[in-house]
XYZ file of C-alpha atoms in Angstrom:
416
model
C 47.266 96.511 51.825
C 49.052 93.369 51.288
C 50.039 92.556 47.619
C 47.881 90.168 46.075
C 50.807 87.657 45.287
C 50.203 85.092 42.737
C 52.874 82.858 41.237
C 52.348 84.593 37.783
C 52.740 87.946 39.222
C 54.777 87.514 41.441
C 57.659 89.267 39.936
C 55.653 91.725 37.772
C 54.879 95.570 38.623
C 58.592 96.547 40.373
C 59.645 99.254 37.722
C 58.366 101.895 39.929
C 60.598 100.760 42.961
C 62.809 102.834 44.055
C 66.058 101.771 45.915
C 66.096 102.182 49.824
C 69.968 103.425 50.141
C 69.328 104.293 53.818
C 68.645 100.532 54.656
C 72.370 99.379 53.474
C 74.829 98.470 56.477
C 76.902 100.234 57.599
C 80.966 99.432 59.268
C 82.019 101.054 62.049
C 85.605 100.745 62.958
C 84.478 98.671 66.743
C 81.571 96.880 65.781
C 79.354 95.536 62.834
C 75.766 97.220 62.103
C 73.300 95.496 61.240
C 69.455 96.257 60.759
C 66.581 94.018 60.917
C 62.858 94.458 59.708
C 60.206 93.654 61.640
C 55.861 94.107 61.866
C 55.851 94.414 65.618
C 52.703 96.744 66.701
C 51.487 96.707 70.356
C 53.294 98.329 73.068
C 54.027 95.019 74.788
C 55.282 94.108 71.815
C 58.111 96.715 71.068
C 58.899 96.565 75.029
C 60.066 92.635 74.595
C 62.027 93.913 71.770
C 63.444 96.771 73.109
C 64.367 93.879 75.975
C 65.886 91.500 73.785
C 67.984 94.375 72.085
C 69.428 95.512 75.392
C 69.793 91.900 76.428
C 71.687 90.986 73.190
C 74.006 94.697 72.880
C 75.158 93.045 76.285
C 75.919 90.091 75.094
C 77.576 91.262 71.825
C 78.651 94.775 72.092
C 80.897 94.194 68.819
C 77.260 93.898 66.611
C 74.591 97.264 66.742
C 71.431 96.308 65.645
C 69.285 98.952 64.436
C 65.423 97.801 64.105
C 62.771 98.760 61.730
C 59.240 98.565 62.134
C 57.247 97.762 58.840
C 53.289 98.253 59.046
C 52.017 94.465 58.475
C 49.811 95.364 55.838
C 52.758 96.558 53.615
C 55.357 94.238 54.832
C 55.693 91.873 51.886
C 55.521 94.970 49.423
C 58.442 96.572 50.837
C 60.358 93.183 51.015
C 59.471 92.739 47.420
C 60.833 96.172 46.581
C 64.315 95.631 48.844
C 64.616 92.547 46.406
C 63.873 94.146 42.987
C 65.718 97.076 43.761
C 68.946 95.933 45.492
C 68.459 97.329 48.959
C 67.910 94.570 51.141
C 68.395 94.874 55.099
C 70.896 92.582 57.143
C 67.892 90.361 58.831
C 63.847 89.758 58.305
C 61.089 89.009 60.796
C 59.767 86.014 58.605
C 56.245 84.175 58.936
C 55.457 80.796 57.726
C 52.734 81.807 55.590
C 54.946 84.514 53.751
C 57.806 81.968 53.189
C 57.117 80.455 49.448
C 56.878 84.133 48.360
C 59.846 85.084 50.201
C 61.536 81.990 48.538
C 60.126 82.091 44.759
C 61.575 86.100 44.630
C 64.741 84.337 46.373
C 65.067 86.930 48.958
C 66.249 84.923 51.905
C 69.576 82.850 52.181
C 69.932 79.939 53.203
C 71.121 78.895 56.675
C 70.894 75.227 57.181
C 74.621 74.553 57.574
C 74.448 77.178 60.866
C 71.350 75.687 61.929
C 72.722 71.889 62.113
C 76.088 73.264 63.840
C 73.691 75.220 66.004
C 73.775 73.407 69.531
C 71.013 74.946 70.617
C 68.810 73.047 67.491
C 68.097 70.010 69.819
C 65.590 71.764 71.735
C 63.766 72.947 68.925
C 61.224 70.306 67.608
C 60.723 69.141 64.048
C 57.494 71.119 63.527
C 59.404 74.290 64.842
C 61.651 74.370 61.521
C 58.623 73.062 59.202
C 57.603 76.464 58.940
C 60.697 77.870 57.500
C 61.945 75.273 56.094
C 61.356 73.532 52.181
C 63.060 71.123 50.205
C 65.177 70.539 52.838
C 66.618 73.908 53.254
C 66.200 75.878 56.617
C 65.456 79.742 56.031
C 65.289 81.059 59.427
C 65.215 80.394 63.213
C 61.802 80.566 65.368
C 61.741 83.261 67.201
C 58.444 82.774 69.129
C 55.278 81.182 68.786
C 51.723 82.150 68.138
C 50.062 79.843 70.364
C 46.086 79.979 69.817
C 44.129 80.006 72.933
C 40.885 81.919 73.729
C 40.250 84.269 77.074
C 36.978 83.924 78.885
C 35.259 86.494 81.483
C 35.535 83.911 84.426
C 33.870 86.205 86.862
C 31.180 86.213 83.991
C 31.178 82.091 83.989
C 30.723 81.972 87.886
C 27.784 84.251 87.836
C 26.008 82.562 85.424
C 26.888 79.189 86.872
C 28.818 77.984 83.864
C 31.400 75.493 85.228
C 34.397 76.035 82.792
C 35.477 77.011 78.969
C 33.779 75.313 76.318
C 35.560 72.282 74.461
C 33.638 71.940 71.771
C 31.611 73.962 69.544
C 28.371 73.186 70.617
C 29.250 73.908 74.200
C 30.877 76.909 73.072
C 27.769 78.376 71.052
C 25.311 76.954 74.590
C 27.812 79.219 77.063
C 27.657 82.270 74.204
C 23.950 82.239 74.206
C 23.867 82.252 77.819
C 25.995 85.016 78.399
C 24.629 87.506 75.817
C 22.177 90.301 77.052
C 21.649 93.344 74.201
C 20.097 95.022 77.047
C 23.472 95.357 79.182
C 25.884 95.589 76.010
C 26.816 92.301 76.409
C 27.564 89.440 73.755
C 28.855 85.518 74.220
C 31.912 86.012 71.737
C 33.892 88.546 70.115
C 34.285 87.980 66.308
C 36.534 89.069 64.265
C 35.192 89.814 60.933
C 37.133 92.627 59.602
C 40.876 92.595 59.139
C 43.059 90.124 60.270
C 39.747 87.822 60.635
C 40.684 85.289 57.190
C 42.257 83.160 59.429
C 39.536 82.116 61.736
C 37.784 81.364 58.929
C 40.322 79.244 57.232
C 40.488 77.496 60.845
C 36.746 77.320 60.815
C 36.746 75.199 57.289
C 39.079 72.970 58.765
C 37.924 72.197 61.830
C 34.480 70.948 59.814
C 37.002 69.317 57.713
C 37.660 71.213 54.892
C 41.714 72.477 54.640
C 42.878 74.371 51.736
C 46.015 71.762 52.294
C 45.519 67.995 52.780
C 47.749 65.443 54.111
C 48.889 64.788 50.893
C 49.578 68.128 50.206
C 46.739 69.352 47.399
C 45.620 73.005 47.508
C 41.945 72.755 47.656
C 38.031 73.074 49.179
C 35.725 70.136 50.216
C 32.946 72.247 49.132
C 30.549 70.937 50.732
C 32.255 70.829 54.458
C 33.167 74.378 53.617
C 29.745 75.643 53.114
C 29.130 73.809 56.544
C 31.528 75.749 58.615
C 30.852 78.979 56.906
C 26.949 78.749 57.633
C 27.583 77.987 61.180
C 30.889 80.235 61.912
C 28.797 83.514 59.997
C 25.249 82.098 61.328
C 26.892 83.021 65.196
C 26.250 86.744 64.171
C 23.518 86.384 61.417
C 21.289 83.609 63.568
C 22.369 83.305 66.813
C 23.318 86.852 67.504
C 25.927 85.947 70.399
C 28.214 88.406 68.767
C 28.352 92.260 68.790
C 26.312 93.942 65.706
C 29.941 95.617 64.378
C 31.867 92.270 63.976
C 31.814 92.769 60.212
C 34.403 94.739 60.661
C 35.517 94.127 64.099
C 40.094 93.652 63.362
C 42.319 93.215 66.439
C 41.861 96.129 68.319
C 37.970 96.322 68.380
C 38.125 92.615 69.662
C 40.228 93.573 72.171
C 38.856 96.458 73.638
C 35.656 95.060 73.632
C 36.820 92.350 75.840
C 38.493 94.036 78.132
C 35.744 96.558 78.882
C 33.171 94.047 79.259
C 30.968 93.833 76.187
C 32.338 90.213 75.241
C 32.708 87.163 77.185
C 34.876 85.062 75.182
C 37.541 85.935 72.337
C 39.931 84.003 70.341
C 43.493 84.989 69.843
C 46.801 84.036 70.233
C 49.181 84.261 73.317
C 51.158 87.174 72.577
C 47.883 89.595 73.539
C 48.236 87.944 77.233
C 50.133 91.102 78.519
C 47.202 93.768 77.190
C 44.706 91.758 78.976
C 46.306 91.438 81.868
C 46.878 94.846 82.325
C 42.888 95.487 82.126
C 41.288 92.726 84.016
C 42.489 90.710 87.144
C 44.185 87.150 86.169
C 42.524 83.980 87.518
C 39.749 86.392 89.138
C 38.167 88.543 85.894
C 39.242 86.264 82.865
C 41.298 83.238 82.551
C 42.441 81.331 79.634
C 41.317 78.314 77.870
C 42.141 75.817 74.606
C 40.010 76.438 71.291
C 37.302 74.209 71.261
C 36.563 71.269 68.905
C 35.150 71.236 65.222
C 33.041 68.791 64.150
C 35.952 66.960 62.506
C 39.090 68.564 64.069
C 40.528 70.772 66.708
C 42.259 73.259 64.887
C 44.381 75.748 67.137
C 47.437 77.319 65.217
C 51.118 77.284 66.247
C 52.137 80.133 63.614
C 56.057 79.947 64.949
C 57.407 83.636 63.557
C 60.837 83.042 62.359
C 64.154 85.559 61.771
C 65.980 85.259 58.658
C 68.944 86.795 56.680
C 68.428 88.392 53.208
C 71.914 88.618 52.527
C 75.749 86.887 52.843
C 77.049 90.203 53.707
C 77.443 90.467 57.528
C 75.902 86.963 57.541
C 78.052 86.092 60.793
C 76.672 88.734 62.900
C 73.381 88.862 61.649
C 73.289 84.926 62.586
C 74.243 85.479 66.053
C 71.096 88.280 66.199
C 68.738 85.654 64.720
C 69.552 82.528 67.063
C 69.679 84.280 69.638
C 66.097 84.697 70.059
C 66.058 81.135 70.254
C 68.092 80.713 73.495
C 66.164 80.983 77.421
C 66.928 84.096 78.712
C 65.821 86.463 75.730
C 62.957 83.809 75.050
C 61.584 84.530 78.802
C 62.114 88.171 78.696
C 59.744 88.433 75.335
C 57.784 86.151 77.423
C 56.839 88.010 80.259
C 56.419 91.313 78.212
C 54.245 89.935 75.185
C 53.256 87.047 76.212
C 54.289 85.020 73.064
C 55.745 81.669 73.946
C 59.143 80.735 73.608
C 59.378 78.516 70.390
C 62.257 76.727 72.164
C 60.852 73.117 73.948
C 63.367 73.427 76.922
C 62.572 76.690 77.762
C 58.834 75.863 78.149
C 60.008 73.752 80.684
C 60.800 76.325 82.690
C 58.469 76.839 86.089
C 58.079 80.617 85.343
C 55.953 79.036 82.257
C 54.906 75.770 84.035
C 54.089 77.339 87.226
C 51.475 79.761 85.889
C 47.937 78.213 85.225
C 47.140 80.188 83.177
C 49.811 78.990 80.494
C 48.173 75.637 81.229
C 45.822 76.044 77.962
C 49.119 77.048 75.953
C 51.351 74.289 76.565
C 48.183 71.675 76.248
C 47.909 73.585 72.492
C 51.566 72.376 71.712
C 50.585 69.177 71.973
C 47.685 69.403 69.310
C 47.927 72.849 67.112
C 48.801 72.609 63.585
C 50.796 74.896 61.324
C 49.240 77.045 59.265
C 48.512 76.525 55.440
C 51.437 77.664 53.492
C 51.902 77.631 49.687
C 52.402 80.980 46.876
C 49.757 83.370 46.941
C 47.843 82.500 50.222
C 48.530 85.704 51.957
C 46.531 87.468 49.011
C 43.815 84.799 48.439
C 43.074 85.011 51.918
C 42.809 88.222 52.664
C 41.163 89.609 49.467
C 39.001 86.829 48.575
C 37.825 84.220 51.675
C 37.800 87.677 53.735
C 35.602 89.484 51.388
C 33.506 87.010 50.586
C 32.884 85.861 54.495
C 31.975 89.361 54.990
C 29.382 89.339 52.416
C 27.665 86.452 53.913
C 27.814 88.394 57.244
C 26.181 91.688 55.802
C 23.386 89.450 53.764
C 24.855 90.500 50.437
C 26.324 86.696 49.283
C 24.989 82.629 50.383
C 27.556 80.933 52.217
C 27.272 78.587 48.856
C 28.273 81.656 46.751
C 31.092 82.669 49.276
C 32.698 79.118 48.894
C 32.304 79.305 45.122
C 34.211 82.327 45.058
C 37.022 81.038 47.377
C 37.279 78.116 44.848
C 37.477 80.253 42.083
C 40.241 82.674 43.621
C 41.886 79.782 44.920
C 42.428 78.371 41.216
C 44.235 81.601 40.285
C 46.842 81.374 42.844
C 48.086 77.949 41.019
């Protein structure tokens, strides 16, 4: 599991660490090594790396980069340890959320100088670097983006007469209720409440207008708007019953397969599990893809732009011509087409194999509105030990979605 990082213990508990000599680089006489640590899982997603890596040996046959995959769930622990111990690798996969503790353990360098002589920067937006980026110091360059979207059973839609997606919330709960039957196996949405499922609550609470970040930038919960969205986000399985009975513990993979063998008819995700679905059900004819709807106060759809970084000087010139470039077209398409994650670079979105695909449509409207997520110390552990938790207690009937915020509050307090 994921440390529970605070800023007071942040640096504690590493005298057990023990240094990882394999990870340091290595010179061969023709070309530079160089390793790079990533959290990739999927199939689709180690074929658009194993893409990019062919792609870029081409390119640069004087740099070998050797990857290494990191289970997510013990991704920042082993980064921590590389730190503490001395054993860092060349290059990091790097997400926004992770950054301030990446930062506060100072365990990535910083790049900006490359970045502004970087030609390619112009295409990249301001809120692509705003991830990465703090006190005016650039850490890394996107890679990709997380675009949020959700896929619906269209064939499922047209049967029951449903025109289109829902844009709002209470169009999305009226299409869920219509398209659940118990008796065939088959539920409205596909929630998930088990690992990996913090963030759609976090999204939830902000959407009724509750962020744990404000404009201003305070770390905090509008109670009151949070008990809202919790009540009706957990009421869609305690109340409603448009989701399947095992969403308490539904992660990734059980909201997948349930959609793709027809026990869900809508699921939130991201676009990088485009290529998975595909690959079960018929594009534009069995599902097709649509924008997450409206909150009562907000839209909230993330653009969670995952970022590569150096964590040292050493070989700093050819691990910054690994880490841009995954920011220029060709390599951005090719991760494209076998992930499905969209190219973090604004020309290269441009580009008709992305434009002239309807069902990127929903994606590229999401650029225009999605927000970044929250990102400050210790949110990685608050949110998946305590707003997790305590959603899934409210789900199981064990905690009030009054108690569940109280508890959030309280954990949230200890990450200052």
């Amino acid at each position: 599991m994921i440390a529970n990082i605070t800023r007071r213990s942040l640096m504690a508990g590493s005298a057990a660490l023990a240094a990882a000599a394999a990870l340091a680089p290595m010179r061969a006489l023709a070309a530079t090594n160089i390793n790079y640590w990533h959290h990739f899982t999927s199939q689709a997603e180690f074929a658009g790396l194993k893409a990019v890596m062919e792609a870029f040996a081409k390119a640069n046959p004087e740099i070998v980069v050797t990857q290494e995959n990191i289970p997510n769930p013990e991704f920042m622990a082993k980064f921590t340890a590389a730190v503490v111990s001395g054993s860092r690798p060349d290059t990091t996969m790097v997400t926004a959320e992770r950054l301030a503790d990446m930062l506060a353990m100072e365990g990535l360098v910083d790049i900006t100088a490359r970045v502004d002589g970087w030609p390619e920067k112009a295409n990249f937006p301001a809120d692509r670097w705003a991830g990465i980026s703090k006190e005016g110091k650039i850490y890394g360059v996107p890679a990709f983006a997380f675009v949020d979207w959700g896929y619906y059973r269209s064939d499922w839609f047209e049967e029951a007469g449903i025109a289109g997606p829902p844009t709002t919330y209470a169009e999305f709960v009226d299409i869920a209720k219509k398209l659940t039957d118990p008796t065939k196996g088959r539920f409205g949405f596909g929630m998930r409440g088990g690992a990996g499922g913090q963030k759609y609550v976090l999204d939830m609470m902000e959407s009724f207008g509750a962020p744990v970040v404000d404009a201003e930038g305070n770390i905090g919960l509008d109670r009151d708007k949070a008990i809202e969205a919790v009540k009706f986000y957990a009421g869609l399985f305690t109340t409603e019953k448009v989701v399947p009975p095992s969403a308490p513990g539904d992660g990734y993979r059980q909201i997948m397969e349930a959609f793709r063998t027809g026990q869900t008819a809508m699921v939130w995700h991201h676009t990088g599990s485009f290529q998975e679905i595909s690959a079960a059900l018929k594009p534009g004819v069995e599902f097709k893809t649509f924008a997450i709807p409206a909150g009562p106060a907000a839209r909230v759809a993330r653009l969670a732009y995952l970022y590569n970084g150096l964590m040292k000087e050493e070989n700093a010139d050819a691990s910054w011509d690994w880490i841009s470039y995954w920011g220029q077209a060709e390599p951005a398409i090719a991760f494209l087409e076998k992930t499905g994650y969209f190219p973090a670079n604004a020309a290269v979105v441009k580009d008709e194999r992305i434009t002239g695909n309807p069902l990127y449509a929903p994606a590229v409207e999401t650029l225009a509105f999605g927000r970044l997520p929250a990102n400050f110390v210790g949110i990685a552990g608050w949110s998946e030990h305590t707003v997790l938790a305590a959603f899934q207690k409210v789900l199981i009937g064990q905690m009030t979605a009054e108690d569940a915020v109280d508890e959030m509050i309280a954990g949230l307090e200890e990450t200052k």
